[in-house]
Amino acid sequence: MTDIPVLQTRALRCERDDRELFAGLNWCASAGEIWQIAGPNGAGKTTLIRILAGLHGFYDGSFTWPQWLQSDADPREKLLYLGHKAGLRDELTPLENLQWWLALHAQQADPMAALAQLGLAGYETVPCASLSAGQKRRVALSLLWIVDKPVWLLDEPFTALDADGVTLIEERLRQHAASGGLVIYSSHHRFDDAVRHVRLGGKQVELA
Amino acid sequence: MTDIPVLQTRALRCERDDRELFAGLNWCASAGEIWQIAGPNGAGKTTLIRILAGLHGFYDGSFTWPQWLQSDADPREKLLYLGHKAGLRDELTPLENLQWWLALHAQQADPMAALAQLGLAGYETVPCASLSAGQKRRVALSLLWIVDKPVWLLDEPFTALDADGVTLIEERLRQHAASGGLVIYSSHHRFDDAVRHVRLGGKQVELA
Amino acid sequence: MLSAVWQTLTRWYHQWGSPRYFFQYSGVLLRWLWPLAIVATMTGLVWGLAFAPADYQQGDSYRIIFIHVPAASAALLGYVSMGVAGLVGLVWRMKMADIMIKAIAPFGAILAAVALITGAIWGKPTWGTYWVWDARLTSMLLMLFLYLGVIALINAIPDPRQAGRAASLLSVVGVINVVIVKYSVQWWQSLHQGSTLKVVGETAMPAEMLSPLLISMLGIYLLFACTVLVRARTEIMRRERKSQWLKEALQ
Amino acid sequence: MSFVATVKRELLLACRRPAEIINPLFFFVMVVAMFPLGVSPKAELLSVIAPGVIWVAALLAVLLSVEGLFRADHESGALEQLLVAPTNLYLPALAKILAHWLLTGLPLVLVGPLLGYMLHLPVSASSTLLLALLLGTPTLTAIGAIGVSLTVGLRSGGILLALLVLPLYVPVLVFGAGVVSYAANGLPVMGLLAILAALLLASLTLAPAAVAAGLRISSGG
Amino acid sequence: MSFVATVKRELLLACRRPAEIINPLFFFVMVVAMFPLGVSPKAELLSVIAPGVIWVAALLAVLLSVEGLFRADHESGALEQLLVAPTNLYLPALAKILAHWLLTGLPLVLVGPLLGYMLHLPVSASSTLLLALLLGTPTLTAIGAIGVSLTVGLRSGGILLALLVLPLYVPVLVFGAGVVSYAANGLPVMGLLAILAALLLASLTLAPAAVAAGLRISSGG
Ligand code: HEM
Ligand SMILES: Nc1ncnc2c1ncn2[C@@H]1O[C@H](COP(=O)(O)OP(=O)(O)OP(=O)(O)O)[C@@H](O)[C@H]1O
Ligand SMILES: Nc1ncnc2c1ncn2[C@@H]1O[C@H](COP(=O)(O)OP(=O)(O)OP(=O)(O)O)[C@@H](O)[C@H]1O
Ligand SMILES: [Mg+2]
Ligand SMILES: [Mg+2]
């Protein structure tokens, strides 16, 4: 790990429906860190993560990924984004859904082991429509075991999970940070003292 | 108040998407009571309230409103239902929205005072599209001050409200119960020791 | 006397309106109905197609009548019964009625398609064309569309109970419409062109042709009844698969 | 009471989003304009097919515009409030149908003769066209509303609605286009107009009840 | 890679909900069937208007079916995953267009001659009709996809899409219906077919880029 930050934002500001969600966000995140984006409903957590993922372009200020700027690569090469919605088509099985994702990310991997690890053994070839909300979430989260990307952007990764699932994911996030990755997730749930946070929704953005 | 219950359910059971939400619900609610319907996400709180409101007909068992059975009246005469969604059309102002509701309920009342009480003075003639989520919720909740009905069915009445708003609504619910009404609401928030509850989502429905 | 009949009818109505009773007795009924349907259909068709005399005008091509007419009339009958079931389902909230609609619609659509196709095949030798916009043909096409609409609606609604009720309402509306369509299309036909083509021949049919026709009609009706019962039973099994009585009945 | 209030509300809503009034009109004109382009610009031919073309375009325009009849109410939750109100749904349903027709159907009726002129329909037939559209389009709206009430909340788009509703539109199409052809050929039209009026009366009295039932079914009733 | 995977996925999806393939086909047949009812059942007249009628119906059927091209992906969140993937959107967009055409457009092409027969189009023209539809409908799907990519996530229904897209469909309509009329009258058709082929090539190469841009815009990019 160098000390060049992975993510650097400069005076990031976003407004939606004539309401300022956040402003003056100067935020520096380095490899090996876990960041929680916190704040009440409607504070702009999802919006911020979507901005970082390159999905939302209506903001002022700027952000860069300095560790890779030199290489002039597409930041998407380095990003794994999991949104609010699980992103699974109900008509397809978990396996089929994951295979399409892998093709999009041009990665080769076998999802079976990851699915089994998440307690989905036996469900690999059942249409997602007949999975419960928590099971769907697990399918989406299995990407954390399958796809190899340094930066993770996770929007509410813990929703719909039971206590076991939450522990499992927490463990995986820690592990990823320990191996030099960067985790940014939005949630009300802070699972570790080492987790740093960006708090939106107050008068000023709070970084700690 | 007689001791005839207001609401009586017999072996109420509901299934959705092949999953049993609740079964064997024998529940008796009397005038002057406040009932909370509790349970995790997807447990069936909204479904139960919609069944009681006559919006959802796919259930087994039965329920009656014995205090009015004699009069053979439409139960809707006695019910005020506020759903998950505020029910306001964005293009209309709070006043216009409320006036349509009043017409549907065949009631005459002046919404201005109630809106002012909820801190919406000055917003009466602004289109709802430019109100915040909390303000929209307040507009919907102003019906509690305007419409005169003995039974209230409220789905998540406290969402999107700030602390002040929550206190205001709690106060109103207590007042309604004290004056002989029945309040049934779904929420994770139990605001008073006197509030009784129906807990869904476990192996068995828990009444207390 | 009359009240006794009425009482029997209401008793049947209530008995057959209960999925459990229906499931039990339709199984018994089917055991008799299947052989009957197959025998009648085979007799009618074999007699008609192989042994009935050739028509003095049309030769052998007329033999398609033994498929065409039974299919067409069963399709019409099926639609009407769907409407009746829809009304019963809507007014008395009877579960079995919704199930019946779901059971009738696909086979009805197939019969309508068979009537259209056999009619078209027959049209070539008799009228010189596969298709004309004749009143009867057009209304049959519209009936096929109405069947397909009901099927599409059932498919689009995820909850089977809700789908059944929605289909009930649509079938009732559809049946009212069929009556109006029939008259409008007849009027439209008489306006635009003289009836150069007649689906129904004026000449009375000789008995050697009529009897196989009637038998194959009976056969198709019975076949229709069998498929409807079977589909209704499958639907009952799907809806009630958790109930105790079904598990016992299937033991 | 609930009737007047609902009509007023719908008109208010329409004033606040005029696009919903104008779009169906454009669609109507656009579909009709496809025919000179696709079939032939010859006046004699166009004048013969004009009644049918105008009616088919009107059918489709009404169909697609009526698709949104309950969409915003469903998504905002206002429809639930309507369903729990202690009022018979018949009157609000009738009010919605009438208001929707006033806002989207009536404009079609008014530009109908203009399109007839553009397709070289004899001028003598244009008053009949106007009258036929005036009697026929509310029927289309009312029947369409039944289809919409059954598909409210489904994310199936316009094509499902079309499958449900187009076969039900056939009588209106037949009599509506027929009466205009009669007028163009100088034949008497009163009989057919009377049939259209009868269809209108029947659909306006029966459709609101069906819509009410359909809404209850779609809400899960 | 992402192309093949997306085509495979779309075909799989279609197998799991066959209604989405069949419904546009029925809509097509139904709209065509409205014309004999509305215009006249006379063979001479029908045969003249048949090319235009079939093309207008195909236009509308493609339009309404393409409306759902991204709906389920948007609602499930799969579209977001596509947008954040480190792949050029061009290929997946092309794959979706082609797969959608294979599933909904090709059936239209195949029943086209049947409908031509029902409208008494001379049998000699039916191979041209088939060819014209084969060349024209993918263009319609591709152009429609651009409109859909811009309206994804809006709850405006089919009518807004129609307003955006129908004007762009005019060239296909003119040449497509024109070539069939030529064939029916025994005139040479190669020139017009070549134009249709050129339109097809142009739209298939350009539309995916436009769709990709449109999707980014709709997602908030
Ligand atoms: C696609 C073309 C055709 C269609 C859609 C069609 C449709 C029908 C229908 C709906 C019926 C009424 C059945 C009933 O009332 O029980 C019928 C009966 C009949 N059709 Fe056709 N038909 C077609 C072609 C033909 C042709 C070409 C012939 C022979 C010339 C023909 C001869 C008959 C006869 C003899 C009957 C029985 C008459 C009766 O029971 O009233 N049909 N057809
Ligand atoms: N599609 C949209 N169009 C316009 N405004 C939107 C849209 N989605 C969200 N907003 C607005 O942006 C604000 C921030 O929304 P966002 O989803 O980022 O909040 P959040 O912090 O993720 O909330 P939650 O805790 O509910 O997930 C909200 O107040 C909402 O009004
Ligand atoms: N429209 C629907 N169609 C089919 N199933 C539904 C529908 N809405 C909800 N469900 C199912 O019914 C179950 C109960 O949903 P319900 O909305 O009643 O839960 P809830 O207790 O209100 O949850 P929440 O706390 O999220 O509001 C859910 O598990 C869901 O799968
Ligand atoms: Mg969020
Ligand atoms: Mg709820």
XYZ file of N, CA, C and O in Angstrom, chain B residues 56-180:
500
model
N -58.058 -6.103 1.250
C -57.455 -7.356 0.827
C -58.409 -8.471 1.201
O -58.768 -8.628 2.363
N -58.851 -9.224 0.224
C -59.901 -10.200 0.501
C -59.435 -11.637 0.534
O -60.232 -12.533 0.738
N -58.137 -11.862 0.321
C -57.680 -13.248 0.240
C -57.169 -13.716 1.584
O -55.982 -13.669 1.877
N -58.108 -14.106 2.439
C -57.730 -14.604 3.752
C -58.731 -15.689 4.124
O -59.805 -15.799 3.516
N -58.398 -16.469 5.115
C -59.356 -17.430 5.651
C -59.765 -16.970 7.039
O -59.122 -16.113 7.628
N -60.800 -17.598 7.571
C -61.326 -17.131 8.839
C -62.204 -15.925 8.592
O -62.589 -15.637 7.461
N -62.533 -15.223 9.677
C -63.453 -14.097 9.488
C -63.176 -13.030 10.525
O -62.492 -13.261 11.523
N -63.712 -11.864 10.290
C -63.678 -10.850 11.341
C -64.956 -10.037 11.279
O -65.585 -9.920 10.219
N -65.359 -9.526 12.423
C -66.565 -8.694 12.449
C -66.319 -7.478 13.325
O -65.340 -7.419 14.084
N -67.209 -6.535 13.205
C -67.182 -5.329 14.037
C -68.463 -5.337 14.858
O -69.410 -4.608 14.551
N -68.522 -6.166 15.934
C -69.799 -6.462 16.602
C -70.557 -5.240 17.087
O -71.780 -5.225 17.055
N -69.861 -4.208 17.513
C -70.595 -3.071 18.063
C -71.552 -2.460 17.047
O -72.462 -1.736 17.402
N -71.285 -2.706 15.763
C -72.185 -2.089 14.767
C -72.964 -3.085 13.961
O -73.692 -2.715 13.059
N -72.766 -4.372 14.285
C -73.423 -5.348 13.441
C -74.917 -5.119 13.394
O -75.546 -5.234 12.363
N -75.492 -4.766 14.572
C -76.936 -4.572 14.663
C -77.388 -3.540 13.623
O -78.374 -3.714 12.937
N -76.618 -2.492 13.534
C -77.087 -1.401 12.686
C -76.909 -1.737 11.206
O -77.349 -0.988 10.343
N -76.233 -2.885 10.898
C -76.142 -3.325 9.516
C -75.452 -2.290 8.618
O -75.706 -2.204 7.426
N -74.607 -1.504 9.189
C -73.988 -0.423 8.424
C -72.762 -0.937 7.685
O -72.202 -1.976 8.007
N -72.347 -0.218 6.682
C -71.097 -0.462 5.996
C -69.956 -0.163 6.959
O -69.862 0.950 7.470
N -69.082 -1.132 7.259
C -68.012 -0.844 8.217
C -67.156 0.361 7.803
O -66.579 1.031 8.648
N -67.105 0.595 6.488
C -66.286 1.725 6.039
C -66.740 3.050 6.620
O -65.967 3.997 6.719
N -68.054 3.112 6.995
C -68.558 4.337 7.619
C -67.751 4.680 8.867
O -67.622 5.834 9.246
N -67.268 3.641 9.534
C -66.669 3.831 10.847
C -65.151 3.859 10.802
O -64.510 4.067 11.825
N -64.568 3.590 9.640
C -63.125 3.375 9.548
C -62.403 4.562 8.948
O -62.833 5.118 7.947
N -61.287 4.892 9.545
C -60.354 5.801 8.894
C -59.086 4.999 8.643
O -58.492 4.448 9.579
N -58.694 4.898 7.389
C -57.506 4.122 7.038
C -56.475 5.042 6.430
O -56.775 5.835 5.539
N -55.253 4.998 6.945
C -54.157 5.724 6.298
C -53.065 4.723 5.974
O -52.555 4.033 6.847
N -52.735 4.636 4.694
C -51.838 3.585 4.232
C -50.376 3.982 4.289
O -50.007 5.074 4.720
N -49.569 3.033 3.874
C -48.144 3.188 3.679
C -47.819 4.428 2.861
O -46.994 5.250 3.212
N -48.515 4.526 1.738
C -48.322 5.669 0.853
C -49.277 6.758 1.298
O -50.408 6.484 1.701
N -48.815 7.992 1.231
C -49.601 9.073 1.811
C -50.936 9.271 1.120
O -51.891 9.739 1.729
N -51.045 8.901 -0.165
C -52.323 9.060 -0.844
C -52.578 10.455 -1.378
O -53.720 10.804 -1.682
N -51.527 11.254 -1.486
C -51.689 12.613 -1.997
C -51.222 12.689 -3.440
O -50.161 12.168 -3.783
N -51.984 13.336 -4.283
C -51.535 13.565 -5.641
C -50.612 14.771 -5.651
O -50.954 15.832 -5.133
N -49.437 14.573 -6.222
C -48.413 15.619 -6.214
C -48.853 16.920 -6.877
O -48.389 17.997 -6.521
N -49.735 16.793 -7.865
C -50.119 17.994 -8.609
C -51.059 18.879 -7.812
O -51.214 20.068 -8.121
N -51.723 18.288 -6.820
C -52.717 19.053 -6.068
C -52.121 19.615 -4.789
O -51.128 19.104 -4.255
N -52.746 20.644 -4.271
C -52.295 21.222 -3.001
C -52.869 20.385 -1.849
O -53.813 19.621 -2.050
N -52.293 20.533 -0.660
C -52.861 19.808 0.484
C -54.355 20.059 0.625
O -55.135 19.121 0.837
N -54.759 21.276 0.467
C -56.166 21.618 0.623
C -57.028 20.870 -0.392
O -58.059 20.279 -0.048
N -56.590 20.856 -1.636
C -57.369 20.187 -2.673
C -57.429 18.683 -2.426
O -58.480 18.061 -2.584
N -56.305 18.114 -2.015
C -56.307 16.694 -1.694
C -57.289 16.376 -0.570
O -58.074 15.430 -0.663
N -57.232 17.177 0.483
C -58.097 16.898 1.626
C -59.565 17.104 1.272
O -60.430 16.363 1.750
N -59.824 18.118 0.445
C -61.226 18.358 0.097
C -61.827 17.170 -0.657
O -62.980 16.804 -0.430
N -61.029 16.544 -1.498
C -61.545 15.372 -2.202
C -61.830 14.245 -1.211
O -62.873 13.595 -1.268
N -60.928 14.052 -0.260
C -61.161 13.024 0.752
C -62.438 13.297 1.528
O -63.223 12.380 1.785
N -62.603 14.525 1.925
C -63.803 14.864 2.691
C -65.052 14.572 1.870
O -66.039 14.048 2.391
N -64.993 14.900 0.599
C -66.156 14.616 -0.248
C -66.429 13.116 -0.308
O -67.575 12.682 -0.232
N -65.369 12.321 -0.419
C -65.560 10.871 -0.464
C -66.173 10.360 0.827
O -66.994 9.447 0.832
N -65.741 10.941 1.944
C -66.269 10.499 3.235
C -67.567 11.207 3.580
O -68.085 11.038 4.671
N -68.057 12.032 2.666
C -69.297 12.773 2.880
C -69.265 13.540 4.198
O -70.221 13.523 4.962
N -68.133 14.128 4.471
C -68.042 14.916 5.704
C -67.752 16.369 5.360
O -67.071 16.667 4.376
N -68.262 17.233 6.200
C -67.972 18.647 6.030
C -67.037 19.077 7.161
O -67.282 18.797 8.311
N -65.941 19.713 6.819
C -65.037 20.165 7.861
C -64.089 21.171 7.231
O -63.945 21.224 6.014
N -63.441 21.917 8.059
C -62.487 22.880 7.540
C -61.081 22.388 7.832
O -60.671 22.316 8.994
N -60.310 22.027 6.824
C -58.986 21.463 7.084
C -57.954 22.492 7.529
O -56.899 22.103 8.035
N -58.247 23.787 7.389
C -57.214 24.790 7.629
C -56.638 24.694 9.036
O -55.422 24.710 9.240
N -57.521 24.596 10.022
C -57.063 24.579 11.409
C -56.144 23.383 11.655
O -55.075 23.511 12.266
N -56.587 22.216 11.130
C -55.780 21.013 11.352
C -54.421 21.149 10.693
O -53.392 20.777 11.289
N -54.381 21.672 9.486
C -53.099 21.837 8.806
C -52.191 22.760 9.601
O -50.988 22.499 9.767
N -52.777 23.841 10.142
C -51.977 24.779 10.927
C -51.414 24.070 12.158
O -50.235 24.217 12.503
N -52.247 23.274 12.788
C -51.828 22.561 13.987
C -50.630 21.655 13.709
O -49.788 21.437 14.567
N -50.568 21.112 12.497
C -49.470 20.228 12.132
C -48.302 20.999 11.539
O -47.412 20.406 10.906
N -48.317 22.296 11.706
C -47.174 23.079 11.244
C -47.130 23.284 9.757
O -46.068 23.504 9.167
N -48.305 23.240 9.147
C -48.319 23.395 7.696
C -48.964 24.707 7.276
O -49.332 24.871 6.102
N -49.148 25.606 8.232
C -49.683 26.919 7.869
C -48.770 27.525 6.808
O -47.551 27.469 6.913
N -49.371 28.050 5.787
C -48.578 28.635 4.712
C -48.320 27.677 3.569
O -47.958 28.084 2.471
N -48.511 26.384 3.843
C -48.291 25.405 2.780
C -49.612 24.901 2.182
O -49.601 24.012 1.346
N -50.729 25.470 2.633
C -52.019 24.894 2.246
C -52.230 24.898 0.734
O -52.926 24.045 0.198
N -51.683 25.883 0.064
C -51.981 26.011 -1.366
C -50.733 25.847 -2.226
O -50.651 26.370 -3.335
N -49.761 25.114 -1.689
C -48.556 24.787 -2.454
C -48.735 23.362 -2.992
O -49.189 22.508 -2.247
N -48.417 23.087 -4.237
C -48.580 21.705 -4.704
C -47.785 20.724 -3.847
O -46.667 21.022 -3.417
N -48.343 19.573 -3.581
C -47.692 18.604 -2.708
C -46.330 18.160 -3.245
O -45.492 17.682 -2.485
N -46.118 18.281 -4.557
C -44.836 17.857 -5.112
C -43.670 18.564 -4.429
O -42.590 17.995 -4.284
N -43.885 19.799 -3.972
C -42.751 20.507 -3.385
C -42.721 20.405 -1.870
O -42.010 21.155 -1.204
N -43.482 19.465 -1.303
C -43.359 19.213 0.133
C -42.358 18.080 0.363
O -42.196 17.202 -0.476
N -41.715 18.093 1.512
C -40.823 16.990 1.847
C -41.652 15.784 2.280
O -42.852 15.891 2.525
N -40.986 14.626 2.365
C -41.703 13.406 2.732
C -42.427 13.588 4.066
O -43.574 13.190 4.226
N -41.754 14.198 5.037
C -42.361 14.402 6.336
C -43.577 15.308 6.258
O -44.592 15.064 6.904
N -43.460 16.330 5.433
C -44.603 17.247 5.314
C -45.790 16.555 4.656
O -46.937 16.733 5.073
N -45.497 15.733 3.664
C -46.600 15.002 3.020
C -47.302 14.116 4.031
O -48.525 14.034 4.089
N -46.470 13.434 4.839
C -47.026 12.560 5.867
C -47.933 13.362 6.803
O -48.999 12.898 7.200
N -47.497 14.555 7.166
C -48.311 15.392 8.051
C -49.642 15.762 7.403
O -50.680 15.809 8.074
N -49.610 16.045 6.118
C -50.867 16.368 5.447
C -51.828 15.194 5.578
O -52.997 15.362 5.940
N -51.316 13.989 5.296
C -52.188 12.817 5.393
C -52.697 12.651 6.825
O -53.875 12.382 7.051
N -51.797 12.844 7.780
C -52.179 12.629 9.179
C -53.134 13.703 9.690
O -53.798 13.504 10.701
N -53.208 14.815 9.008
C -54.117 15.860 9.477
C -55.560 15.361 9.463
O -56.414 15.903 10.162
N -55.810 14.296 8.702
C -57.153 13.709 8.716
C -57.569 13.297 10.119
O -58.760 13.281 10.442
N -56.591 12.931 10.956
C -56.925 12.507 12.317
C -57.614 13.635 13.091
O -58.322 13.384 14.053
N -57.371 14.856 12.679
C -58.008 15.979 13.362
C -59.296 16.398 12.661
O -60.103 17.109 13.204
N -59.428 15.955 11.412
C -60.510 16.492 10.594
C -61.704 15.552 10.527
O -62.845 15.959 10.709
N -61.418 14.284 10.252
C -62.505 13.349 9.984
C -62.928 12.685 11.282
O -62.100 12.348 12.116
N -64.194 12.475 11.422
C -64.717 11.952 12.681
C -65.129 10.495 12.506
O -66.218 10.200 12.022
N -64.230 9.577 12.889
C -64.516 8.144 12.754
C -64.042 7.432 14.011
O -62.979 7.772 14.544
N -64.766 6.416 14.466
C -64.345 5.768 15.718
C -63.111 4.881 15.593
O -62.327 4.796 16.527
N -62.930 4.188 14.469
C -61.811 3.248 14.368
C -60.754 3.790 13.416
O -61.061 4.193 12.303
N -59.525 3.787 13.896
C -58.423 4.245 13.047
C -57.515 3.079 12.712
O -57.035 2.378 13.601
N -57.248 2.895 11.432
C -56.290 1.886 10.984
C -55.123 2.630 10.342
O -55.278 3.214 9.274
N -53.991 2.615 10.988
C -52.875 3.427 10.503
C -51.673 2.534 10.207
O -51.198 1.803 11.075
N -51.187 2.604 8.975
C -50.031 1.800 8.593
C -48.779 2.658 8.666
O -48.621 3.606 7.904
N -47.906 2.336 9.607
C -46.655 3.080 9.797
C -46.901 4.587 9.899
O -46.365 5.365 9.101
N -47.696 5.025 10.866
C -48.016 6.463 10.893
C -46.821 7.343 11.246
O -46.851 8.529 10.957
N -45.788 6.750 11.853
C -44.691 7.607 12.337
C -43.552 7.775 11.336
O -42.637 8.554 11.584
N -43.569 7.030 10.229
C -42.435 7.164 9.296
C -42.346 8.582 8.789
O -43.344 9.258 8.572
N -41.105 8.981 8.578
C -40.785 10.270 7.967
C -41.124 11.465 8.860
O -40.953 12.601 8.452
N -41.608 11.203 10.069
C -41.879 12.324 10.976
C -40.661 12.592 11.848
O -39.932 11.680 12.226
N -40.467 13.838 12.232
C -39.420 14.141 13.212
C -39.989 13.984 14.625
O -41.162 13.665 14.808
N -39.149 14.201 15.622
C -39.548 13.929 17.006
C -40.810 14.690 17.404
O -41.725 14.132 18.015
N -40.872 15.963 17.041
C -42.065 16.761 17.331
C -43.318 16.133 16.767
O -44.339 16.002 17.444
N -43.190 15.772 15.496
C -44.334 15.187 14.814
C -44.784 13.922 15.508
O -45.980 13.703 15.705
N -43.809 13.095 15.893
C -44.149 11.832 16.552
C -44.922 12.104 17.839
O -45.972 11.505 18.096
N -44.442 13.046 18.640
C -45.135 13.365 19.892
C -46.557 13.827 19.639
O -47.508 13.426 20.320
N -46.690 14.663 18.639
C -48.002 15.204 18.296
C -48.983 14.073 17.961
O -50.111 14.043 18.453
N -48.511 13.140 17.157
C -49.391 12.043 16.739
C -49.686 11.131 17.925
O -50.837 10.734 18.148
N -48.648 10.819 18.730
C -48.873 9.988 19.913
C -49.973 10.584 20.793
O -50.887 9.895 21.251
N -49.854 11.893 20.966
C -50.828 12.592 21.796
C -52.233 12.416 21.244
O -53.188 12.115 21.968
N -52.315 12.555 19.929
C -53.619 12.458 19.279
C -54.185 11.038 19.416
O -55.387 10.860 19.642
N -53.326 10.042 19.283
C -53.810 8.667 19.398
C -54.345 8.420 20.803
O -55.420 7.842 20.996
N -53.591 8.873 21.802
C -54.049 8.690 23.191
C -55.402 9.337 23.410
O -56.297 8.759 24.018
N -55.506 10.553 22.900
C -56.736 11.330 23.051
C -57.924 10.594 22.419
O -58.995 10.492 23.005
N -57.689 10.022 21.250
C -58.758 9.317 20.547
C -59.201 8.104 21.346
O -60.406 7.856 21.496
N -58.217 7.363 21.872
C -58.560 6.194 22.674
C -59.318 6.631 23.916
O -60.330 6.023 24.293
N -58.836 7.685 24.542
C -59.482 8.156 25.769
C -60.934 8.546 25.502
O -61.799 8.355 26.352
N -61.214 9.054 24.338
C -62.592 9.454 24.039
C -63.395 8.292 23.463
O -64.427 8.506 22.837
N -62.909 7.068 23.670
C -63.720 5.902 23.311
C -63.485 5.361 21.921
O -64.244 4.530 21.437
